[in-house]
Coordinates of C-alpha atoms and ligand atoms in Angstrom, one line a residue:
M218 CA 9.8 61.1 -0.9
T219 CA 6.6 60.9 -2.8
K220 CA 8.4 62.8 -5.6
N221 CA 10.4 59.7 -6.2
L222 CA 7.5 57.3 -6.7
G223 CA 7.6 55.9 -10.2
K224 CA 11.3 56.6 -10.3
V225 CA 13.6 53.7 -11.0
L226 CA 17.2 53.8 -9.9
R227 CA 19.4 52.7 -12.7
N228 CA 22.7 50.9 -13.0
Y229 CA 25.7 52.8 -14.3
V230 CA 27.8 51.1 -16.9
D231 CA 30.5 52.5 -19.1
G232 CA 29.4 56.1 -18.3
E233 CA 25.7 55.4 -19.1
F234 CA 22.7 54.8 -16.9
V235 CA 21.2 51.4 -17.9
I236 CA 18.1 49.5 -16.9
S237 CA 17.3 45.8 -16.9
N238 CA 14.0 43.8 -17.2
H239 CA 13.7 43.4 -13.4
S240 CA 13.3 45.9 -10.6
F241 CA 12.7 45.7 -6.9
N242 CA 11.3 48.0 -4.3
N243 CA 13.4 50.4 -2.1
I244 CA 11.4 50.6 1.1
N245 CA 11.5 53.4 3.7
P246 CA 11.9 51.8 7.1
V247 CA 10.2 54.7 8.8
N248 CA 6.7 53.8 7.4
G249 CA 7.1 50.8 5.1
Q250 CA 6.3 52.9 2.0
M251 CA 8.2 52.6 -1.3
V252 CA 10.9 55.2 -1.8
C253 CA 11.4 54.2 -5.4
R254 CA 12.1 51.1 -7.6
V255 CA 15.6 49.9 -8.4
S256 CA 16.7 48.2 -11.5
E257 CA 18.3 44.8 -10.7
A258 CA 21.4 44.2 -12.7
D259 CA 21.3 40.8 -14.5
K260 CA 24.4 38.8 -15.4
D261 CA 24.7 40.6 -18.7
I262 CA 24.8 44.1 -17.1
V263 CA 27.3 42.9 -14.5
D264 CA 29.5 41.5 -17.3
R265 CA 29.3 44.7 -19.3
A266 CA 30.2 46.7 -16.1
V267 CA 33.3 44.5 -15.5
K268 CA 34.3 44.7 -19.2
S269 CA 33.9 48.5 -19.2
A270 CA 36.0 48.7 -16.0
R271 CA 38.7 46.6 -17.7
K272 CA 38.7 48.7 -20.8
A273 CA 39.0 52.0 -18.8
L274 CA 42.1 50.7 -17.0
H275 CA 44.0 50.9 -20.2
G276 CA 42.7 54.2 -21.4
E277 CA 42.9 57.8 -20.2
W278 CA 42.6 56.8 -16.6
G279 CA 45.5 54.3 -16.6
N280 CA 47.8 56.8 -18.2
M281 CA 46.8 59.8 -16.1
D282 CA 49.4 61.0 -13.7
V283 CA 48.7 61.0 -10.0
S284 CA 48.2 64.8 -9.6
E285 CA 45.5 64.8 -12.3
R286 CA 43.8 61.9 -10.7
C287 CA 43.9 63.7 -7.3
K288 CA 42.3 66.7 -8.9
I289 CA 39.4 64.5 -10.0
L290 CA 39.1 63.0 -6.5
N291 CA 38.9 66.5 -5.0
A292 CA 36.4 67.5 -7.6
L293 CA 34.2 64.5 -6.6
A294 CA 34.4 65.7 -2.9
D295 CA 33.4 69.2 -4.0
E296 CA 30.5 67.9 -6.0
I297 CA 29.2 65.7 -3.2
E298 CA 29.4 68.8 -0.9
R299 CA 27.6 70.9 -3.6
R300 CA 24.8 68.3 -3.7
F301 CA 24.9 67.8 0.1
D302 CA 21.2 68.2 0.5
D303 CA 20.4 65.6 -2.2
F304 CA 22.8 63.1 -0.6
V305 CA 21.3 63.8 2.9
A306 CA 17.7 63.3 1.6
A307 CA 18.6 60.1 -0.2
E308 CA 20.4 58.6 2.7
V309 CA 17.6 59.5 5.1
A310 CA 14.9 58.1 2.8
D311 CA 16.7 54.8 2.5
T312 CA 17.7 54.3 6.1
G313 CA 15.3 56.5 8.3
K314 CA 18.3 57.5 10.3
S315 CA 18.4 60.9 12.1
Y316 CA 19.3 64.1 10.1
S317 CA 21.9 64.9 12.6
Q318 CA 23.8 61.6 12.0
V319 CA 23.5 61.9 8.2
K320 CA 24.5 65.5 8.1
N321 CA 27.4 65.1 10.6
I322 CA 28.7 61.7 9.8
D323 CA 27.5 59.9 6.7
I324 CA 27.7 62.5 4.0
P325 CA 30.7 64.6 5.3
R326 CA 32.7 61.3 5.6
G327 CA 31.6 60.3 2.1
A328 CA 33.2 63.5 0.8
A329 CA 36.2 63.3 3.2
N330 CA 37.2 59.8 2.0
F331 CA 37.9 61.3 -1.5
R332 CA 40.0 64.2 -0.1
V333 CA 42.0 62.0 2.4
F334 CA 43.0 59.5 -0.2
A335 CA 43.9 62.2 -2.8
D336 CA 46.2 63.7 -0.2
L337 CA 47.7 60.3 0.8
I338 CA 48.5 59.0 -2.6
K339 CA 50.5 62.2 -3.3
T340 CA 52.5 61.7 -0.1
R341 CA 53.0 57.9 -0.4
P342 CA 56.7 57.5 0.5
P343 CA 58.9 56.0 -2.3
Q344 CA 60.7 52.8 -1.6
S345 CA 64.3 52.4 -2.9
F346 CA 67.1 50.2 -1.7
E347 CA 70.8 50.2 -2.5
M348 CA 73.0 47.1 -2.2
D349 CA 76.5 45.9 -2.8
T350 CA 76.8 43.0 -5.2
A351 CA 79.2 40.0 -5.1
D352 CA 81.2 41.3 -8.1
G353 CA 82.1 44.5 -6.2
K354 CA 79.5 46.6 -8.0
S355 CA 76.1 47.8 -6.7
A356 CA 72.4 47.6 -7.5
T357 CA 69.4 49.8 -6.8
S358 CA 65.9 48.3 -6.3
Y359 CA 62.9 50.5 -6.4
V360 CA 59.2 49.9 -6.1
V361 CA 56.6 51.0 -8.7
N362 CA 53.0 50.7 -7.4
K363 CA 50.6 49.7 -10.1
P364 CA 46.9 49.5 -9.9
I365 CA 45.6 46.0 -9.1
G366 CA 43.0 46.3 -11.8
V367 CA 39.2 45.9 -11.7
V368 CA 38.0 46.2 -8.1
A369 CA 34.7 44.7 -7.0
V370 CA 33.3 46.8 -4.1
V371 CA 30.4 45.2 -2.2
S372 CA 29.0 47.3 0.6
P373 CA 26.4 47.2 3.3
W374 CA 23.4 49.3 4.3
N375 CA 24.4 50.7 7.7
L376 CA 26.6 53.6 6.6
P377 CA 25.9 53.4 2.9
L378 CA 27.9 56.3 1.3
L379 CA 30.6 56.4 4.0
L380 CA 31.5 52.7 3.7
M381 CA 31.3 52.6 0.0
T382 CA 33.5 55.6 -0.6
W383 CA 35.9 54.3 2.0
K384 CA 36.7 51.7 -0.6
V385 CA 36.0 53.5 -3.9
A386 CA 38.2 56.5 -3.0
P387 CA 41.5 54.6 -2.3
A388 CA 40.8 52.2 -5.2
L389 CA 40.5 55.1 -7.6
A390 CA 43.4 57.1 -6.0
S391 CA 45.6 54.0 -6.7
G392 CA 44.5 54.0 -10.4
N393 CA 42.0 51.2 -10.4
T394 CA 38.6 51.1 -11.9
V395 CA 35.6 49.9 -9.8
V396 CA 32.3 48.0 -10.1
V397 CA 30.2 48.8 -7.0
K398 CA 27.4 46.7 -5.7
P399 CA 25.7 48.7 -2.9
S400 CA 23.3 47.0 -0.5
E401 CA 19.8 46.3 -2.0
E402 CA 18.5 48.2 1.1
T403 CA 20.3 51.4 0.4
P404 CA 20.8 51.9 -3.4
S405 CA 20.3 55.7 -3.6
T406 CA 23.5 57.4 -2.6
A407 CA 25.6 55.1 -4.8
T408 CA 23.4 56.1 -7.7
L409 CA 23.8 59.8 -6.8
L410 CA 27.6 59.2 -6.8
A411 CA 27.2 57.9 -10.4
E412 CA 25.6 61.3 -11.3
V413 CA 28.5 63.0 -9.5
M414 CA 31.0 61.0 -11.5
Q415 CA 29.2 62.0 -14.7
N416 CA 29.0 65.7 -13.8
V417 CA 32.6 65.9 -12.7
G418 CA 33.7 64.3 -16.0
V419 CA 35.2 61.1 -14.7
P420 CA 36.1 59.1 -17.8
K421 CA 33.6 56.4 -18.6
G422 CA 34.2 52.9 -17.2
I423 CA 36.0 54.0 -14.1
Y424 CA 33.0 53.9 -11.7
N425 CA 30.4 51.3 -12.6
L426 CA 27.4 50.6 -10.5
V427 CA 25.3 47.4 -10.4
H428 CA 22.2 47.1 -8.2
G429 CA 20.8 44.0 -6.8
F430 CA 21.0 41.3 -4.1
G431 CA 23.7 38.9 -3.0
P432 CA 23.1 35.2 -3.8
N433 CA 22.0 34.5 -7.4
S434 CA 22.0 38.2 -8.1
A435 CA 24.4 41.1 -8.9
G436 CA 26.5 40.5 -5.8
E437 CA 27.3 36.9 -6.6
F438 CA 27.7 37.6 -10.3
L439 CA 30.2 40.3 -9.6
V440 CA 32.4 38.7 -7.0
G441 CA 32.5 35.5 -9.1
H442 CA 33.3 37.3 -12.4
E443 CA 36.5 35.9 -13.8
D444 CA 37.7 39.4 -14.9
V445 CA 37.5 41.0 -11.5
D446 CA 41.0 41.3 -10.0
C447 CA 40.1 41.8 -6.3
V448 CA 37.1 42.0 -4.0
T449 CA 36.7 44.5 -1.1
F450 CA 33.7 43.7 1.0
T451 CA 32.0 45.1 4.1
G452 CA 29.2 43.1 5.6
E453 CA 28.3 40.0 7.7
S454 CA 30.9 37.5 8.5
K455 CA 28.9 34.6 6.9
T456 CA 28.6 36.6 3.7
G457 CA 32.4 37.0 3.8
T458 CA 32.6 33.2 3.8
A459 CA 30.4 32.9 0.7
I460 CA 32.4 35.6 -1.1
M461 CA 35.7 34.1 -0.2
Q462 CA 34.6 30.7 -1.5
S463 CA 33.7 32.4 -4.8
A464 CA 36.9 34.5 -4.9
A465 CA 39.0 31.4 -4.2
R466 CA 38.4 29.9 -7.6
D467 CA 40.6 32.6 -9.3
L468 CA 42.7 33.3 -6.1
K469 CA 41.4 36.9 -6.1
P470 CA 42.8 39.0 -3.2
V471 CA 40.1 39.9 -0.6
S472 CA 39.8 42.7 1.9
F473 CA 37.0 42.0 4.4
E474 CA 35.5 44.2 7.1
L475 CA 32.9 42.0 8.9
G476 CA 30.8 41.7 12.0
G477 CA 31.6 42.5 15.6
K478 CA 30.5 41.7 19.1
N479 CA 32.3 44.5 20.7
A480 CA 33.1 45.0 24.4
A481 CA 33.0 48.2 26.4
I482 CA 34.9 48.1 29.7
I483 CA 34.2 50.7 32.4
F484 CA 36.6 50.8 35.3
A485 CA 35.4 52.3 38.6
D486 CA 37.9 55.2 38.3
A487 CA 36.4 56.3 34.9
D488 CA 34.9 59.8 34.5
F489 CA 31.4 58.5 35.2
D490 CA 29.5 61.0 33.1
A491 CA 31.8 60.7 30.1
A492 CA 31.6 56.9 30.3
I493 CA 27.8 57.0 30.4
A494 CA 27.6 59.5 27.5
G495 CA 30.2 57.5 25.5
T496 CA 28.4 54.2 26.1
V497 CA 25.0 55.7 25.1
R498 CA 26.7 56.5 21.8
S499 CA 28.5 53.2 21.5
V500 CA 25.4 51.2 22.1
F501 CA 22.6 53.2 20.4
T502 CA 24.1 55.2 17.6
N503 CA 22.4 54.4 14.3
C504 CA 19.9 52.2 16.2
G505 CA 22.9 50.0 17.1
Q506 CA 23.6 49.3 13.5
V507 CA 27.3 50.2 13.4
C508 CA 29.7 47.3 13.3
L509 CA 31.7 49.0 16.1
C510 CA 28.8 49.3 18.5
S511 CA 29.2 47.8 22.0
E512 CA 26.8 44.9 22.6
R513 CA 28.7 43.7 25.7
V514 CA 29.3 46.2 28.5
Y515 CA 31.5 45.2 31.5
V516 CA 31.4 47.5 34.5
E517 CA 33.6 47.3 37.6
R518 CA 31.5 46.1 40.5
P519 CA 31.7 49.2 42.8
I520 CA 29.9 51.3 40.2
F521 CA 27.8 48.6 38.5
D522 CA 24.4 49.5 40.0
K523 CA 24.9 53.2 39.5
F524 CA 26.0 52.6 35.9
V525 CA 23.0 50.4 35.1
A526 CA 20.6 52.9 36.5
A527 CA 22.2 55.8 34.6
L528 CA 22.4 54.0 31.3
K529 CA 18.7 52.9 31.7
E530 CA 17.7 56.6 32.4
R531 CA 19.6 57.8 29.3
A532 CA 18.2 55.0 27.1
E533 CA 14.7 55.9 28.1
E534 CA 15.3 59.5 27.1
I535 CA 16.2 58.6 23.5
K536 CA 13.6 60.1 21.2
I537 CA 12.6 57.5 18.7
G538 CA 10.8 58.6 15.5
R539 CA 10.9 60.1 12.1
P540 CA 14.0 61.9 11.0
Q541 CA 12.0 65.1 10.2
D542 CA 10.7 65.2 13.8
G543 CA 14.3 65.8 15.1
S544 CA 14.4 62.3 16.6
D545 CA 17.6 60.8 18.1
M546 CA 17.0 57.3 16.8
G547 CA 15.3 56.1 13.7
P548 CA 14.2 52.5 12.8
L549 CA 16.1 49.4 12.1
I550 CA 16.8 49.0 8.4
S551 CA 13.9 46.7 7.6
T552 CA 11.2 44.6 9.2
K553 CA 13.2 41.6 8.2
H554 CA 16.1 42.8 10.2
R555 CA 13.7 43.7 13.1
K556 CA 12.4 40.1 13.1
K557 CA 16.0 38.9 13.6
V558 CA 16.7 41.4 16.4
L559 CA 13.3 40.6 18.1
S560 CA 14.2 36.9 18.0
Y561 CA 17.3 37.8 20.2
F562 CA 15.0 39.8 22.5
S563 CA 12.9 36.6 23.1
L564 CA 16.0 34.5 23.3
A565 CA 17.6 36.7 25.9
L566 CA 14.7 36.2 28.3
E567 CA 14.8 32.4 27.6
E568 CA 18.5 32.5 28.4
G569 CA 17.8 34.1 31.8
A570 CA 18.3 37.8 31.2
S571 CA 16.8 40.5 33.4
L572 CA 15.2 43.2 31.2
I573 CA 16.3 46.6 32.4
T574 CA 14.5 48.6 29.8
G575 CA 13.1 48.3 26.3
G576 CA 12.6 44.9 24.7
K577 CA 9.5 45.8 22.6
V578 CA 8.3 47.4 19.4
P579 CA 7.1 50.9 20.2
E580 CA 3.5 51.8 19.3
F581 CA 2.9 55.2 17.7
G582 CA -0.7 54.9 16.4
D583 CA 0.4 56.3 13.0
E584 CA 2.3 55.4 9.8
R585 CA 5.4 54.6 11.9
D586 CA 3.7 51.4 13.0
N587 CA 4.3 50.1 9.5
G588 CA 8.0 50.9 9.9
S589 CA 10.7 48.9 11.7
F590 CA 11.2 50.8 14.9
I591 CA 12.4 49.0 18.1
E592 CA 13.1 50.1 21.6
P593 CA 16.6 50.8 23.0
T594 CA 17.1 47.7 25.2
I595 CA 19.4 46.8 28.1
W596 CA 19.8 43.4 29.8
T597 CA 21.7 42.2 32.8
G598 CA 22.2 38.7 34.3
L599 CA 23.1 36.6 31.3
P600 CA 25.8 33.9 31.6
E601 CA 28.9 34.6 29.5
D602 CA 28.2 31.5 27.3
A603 CA 24.6 32.8 26.4
R604 CA 24.0 33.1 22.6
C605 CA 23.0 36.7 23.2
I606 CA 26.5 37.3 24.5
K607 CA 28.2 35.4 21.7
E608 CA 26.3 36.4 18.5
E609 CA 26.1 39.7 16.8
I610 CA 22.6 41.2 17.1
F611 CA 23.1 44.5 15.3
G612 CA 20.4 46.4 17.1
P613 CA 20.1 49.0 19.9
V614 CA 20.8 46.6 22.6
C615 CA 23.5 45.7 25.2
H616 CA 24.1 43.4 28.1
I617 CA 25.8 44.8 31.2
A618 CA 27.8 42.5 33.4
P619 CA 29.9 43.3 36.5
F620 CA 33.5 42.4 37.0
D621 CA 36.0 42.5 39.9
R622 CA 39.4 42.0 38.4
E623 CA 41.4 43.3 35.4
E624 CA 42.4 39.9 34.2
E625 CA 38.8 38.7 34.5
V626 CA 37.4 41.4 32.3
V627 CA 40.2 41.0 29.7
G628 CA 39.2 37.3 29.5
Y629 CA 35.5 38.2 29.1
A630 CA 36.2 40.8 26.4
N631 CA 38.4 38.4 24.4
D632 CA 36.2 35.3 24.8
T633 CA 34.4 35.8 21.4
N634 CA 34.8 34.7 17.8
Y635 CA 34.7 38.3 16.7
G636 CA 37.5 40.9 17.1
L637 CA 36.6 44.3 15.7
A638 CA 36.6 47.0 18.4
A639 CA 36.7 47.7 22.1
A640 CA 36.2 50.8 24.3
I641 CA 37.9 51.2 27.7
W642 CA 36.9 53.9 30.1
T643 CA 39.4 54.8 32.9
K644 CA 41.4 57.7 34.2
D645 CA 44.5 55.5 34.8
S646 CA 46.6 55.8 31.6
S647 CA 48.9 52.9 32.5
K648 CA 45.9 50.6 33.1
A649 CA 44.3 51.9 29.8
D650 CA 47.5 51.1 27.9
R651 CA 48.0 47.7 29.6
V652 CA 44.4 46.5 29.0
G653 CA 44.2 48.1 25.6
R654 CA 47.2 46.1 24.4
Q655 CA 45.6 42.9 25.5
M656 CA 42.4 43.5 23.4
E657 CA 42.2 41.0 20.5
V658 CA 40.6 43.6 18.1
G659 CA 41.6 45.9 15.3
I660 CA 40.8 49.1 17.2
C661 CA 40.6 49.9 20.9
W662 CA 39.4 53.3 22.0
I663 CA 40.4 54.7 25.4
N664 CA 37.8 57.2 26.8
D665 CA 36.0 57.5 23.5
W666 CA 34.3 55.6 20.7
F667 CA 34.2 55.8 16.9
L668 CA 36.9 58.5 16.8
R669 CA 38.5 58.0 13.4
D670 CA 41.8 59.1 12.0
L671 CA 41.5 57.9 8.4
R672 CA 45.3 57.3 8.1
T673 CA 45.2 54.5 10.7
P674 CA 44.7 50.8 9.9
F675 CA 41.0 49.7 10.2
G676 CA 39.8 46.2 10.3
G677 CA 39.3 43.2 12.6
V678 CA 40.7 39.9 13.7
K679 CA 39.0 36.5 13.9
L680 CA 35.4 36.6 12.3
S681 CA 35.6 40.4 12.1
G682 CA 37.7 40.6 9.0
I683 CA 40.7 39.9 6.8
G684 CA 43.3 42.6 6.2
R685 CA 43.3 46.3 7.1
E686 CA 42.1 49.3 5.2
G687 CA 42.8 53.0 6.0
G688 CA 45.7 55.2 5.1
M689 CA 48.6 53.4 3.5
H690 CA 47.0 50.0 4.2
S691 CA 44.2 50.8 1.7
L692 CA 46.7 52.0 -0.8
D693 CA 48.7 48.8 -0.3
F694 CA 45.6 46.6 -0.8
Y695 CA 44.6 48.5 -4.0
S696 CA 48.1 48.4 -5.5
E697 CA 50.3 45.8 -7.0
P698 CA 53.9 46.6 -6.2
L699 CA 56.5 45.9 -8.9
T700 CA 60.1 45.9 -7.9
I701 CA 62.6 47.1 -10.4
C702 CA 66.2 46.0 -9.7
V703 CA 68.9 47.9 -11.6
K704 CA 72.5 46.5 -11.7
H705 CA 75.0 49.3 -11.9
Ligands
LIG184 P1 25.4 41.6 4.3 O1 26.6 40.7 4.4 O2 24.1 41.0 4.4 O3 25.4 42.4 2.9 C1 26.5 43.2 2.6 C2 26.5 43.3 1.0 O4 26.9 42.0 0.5 C3 25.2 43.7 0.4 O5 25.5 44.5 -0.7 C4 24.7 42.3 -0.1 O6 23.8 42.4 -1.2 C5 26.0 41.6 -0.5 N1 25.9 40.2 -0.5 C6 25.2 39.3 0.3 N2 25.4 38.1 -0.1 C7 26.3 38.1 -1.1 C8 27.0 37.1 -1.8 N3 26.8 35.8 -1.6 N4 27.9 37.4 -2.8 C9 28.1 38.7 -3.0 N5 27.5 39.7 -2.4 C10 26.7 39.4 -1.4 O7 25.6 42.7 5.4 P2 24.6 43.9 5.8 O8 23.4 43.2 6.5 O9 24.4 44.7 4.6 O10 25.4 44.7 6.9 C11 25.5 44.4 8.2 C12 26.7 43.6 8.6 O11 27.8 44.3 8.1 C13 26.9 43.4 10.1 O12 27.3 42.1 10.3 C14 28.0 44.4 10.4 O13 28.7 44.1 11.5 C15 28.8 44.3 9.2 N6 29.6 45.5 9.0 C16 30.9 45.5 9.2 C17 31.7 46.6 9.1 C18 33.2 46.6 9.4 O14 33.8 47.6 9.1 N7 33.8 45.6 10.0 C19 31.1 47.8 8.8 C20 29.7 47.8 8.5 C21 29.0 46.7 8.6
LIG185 O1 34.9 54.8 9.8 C1 35.2 53.9 9.0 O2 36.1 54.1 8.1 C2 34.6 52.6 9.0 N1 35.1 51.7 8.2 C3 33.6 52.4 9.9 C4 32.9 51.2 10.0 C5 31.7 51.2 10.6 C6 30.9 50.0 10.7 O3 29.7 49.9 10.7

């Protein structure tokens, strides 16, 4: 990490790395030290990025046939894999997350997103319809999918490369150009991706990168830019509201993947050990900073006490610490975010929670005390209308409540303003299907969690999002269909 001190991450505009007059610190949440500085794009840089994306739409990229574009997407995946160690180091330095997560999830998925959408665009089924006409003749209508144009991609810090490429790959596969604004907390892998674009020979203007913050900075300048055609955003629900207000002026289409307050439901007939192992993952993965994490766990009464005891034991075994020490769990993304999570830790006690484990900031007696670590935490005993049950916390924490009847737990699970994901644990496949269908969410896992087939629709209902991405749903969002009707 020290090798990067003095380094400034640059914006990438029209195939060139550019710098502004302002920069900000990229902080390592393991020890509070600076990873590097980051050049903050001003209005002019954002404007140049959008203009460059617009120009590239009509150049070589716009006229390239799909198979050529797919070769480029596959070459991007190859190059990410070739530079795997650089990507791993960058993601670990920005987030402090464990090497095993970054090596097994973040970076492989970043590469896979390019391969999957290269395959999908080639196999997109054509649409063609025949009809008889009133004059006894016929007509054929067929659909031509055109790029939507310049896509603004605004992404969060929790799975930086994975969630950014989840949008960039299908947008490029569909022939669009992009301007990406990664989170200010995690600017490194988006910058490495710009290097990859350059190395692979992606024509200039197709991938542009602007660094900065949201309000009154690169994020706001980008989504409000009149020459952006659509906005795809992953982040907090309240940020979604601000972006939608800005996009509304030009009626820009939006695709939003937002927050969650996800339920896990464990029936008494579940495979107990699998349910415990799955719930440890669904609550504590990435220090609880996955939008799909379970913050509300409902357990059928006959196994409630046993489940609470087993989850407590497993939570207490989680090794917290530096990525290079082979830890299971790293820090929260920042001390600012930890302050928010700790405010919920205090609130839970005020609201009547029993603390089963955790609830504090761990003390290490070394540089980690300047980081943003926090203990895995479990509560019981909160009423269903407590704020800690209603609001997204986004940390390594869950509340466990007992239930007696199926209808009762369906009611609890759905009684939320969010609707992203649910996980159900039972050996009874009819019950799993019956309860699964009643979940008001975008994805419901049965006997697993965060198992992803990238061809399936992904997104949420209520405050958890607008629209779906994944498979053909992504290609549909990033395309403008043109119907051609031919009279014979
Ligand atoms: P955030 O909303 O604070 O920031 C996300 C991005 O939006 C950042 O790049 C930020 O700079 C930018 N931004 C902020 N305000 C903006 C504005 N007014 N205009 C334009 N851009 C703006 O979210 P975060 O803290 O980075 O991420 C955590 C949140 O994301 C959690 O709520 C989590 O549930 C959610 N999330 C959802 C999904 C999903 O797929 N549904 C996935 C990951 C994270
Ligand atoms: O796996 C994905 O494609 C995806 N969008 C995951 C989102 C995780 C949220 O933090």
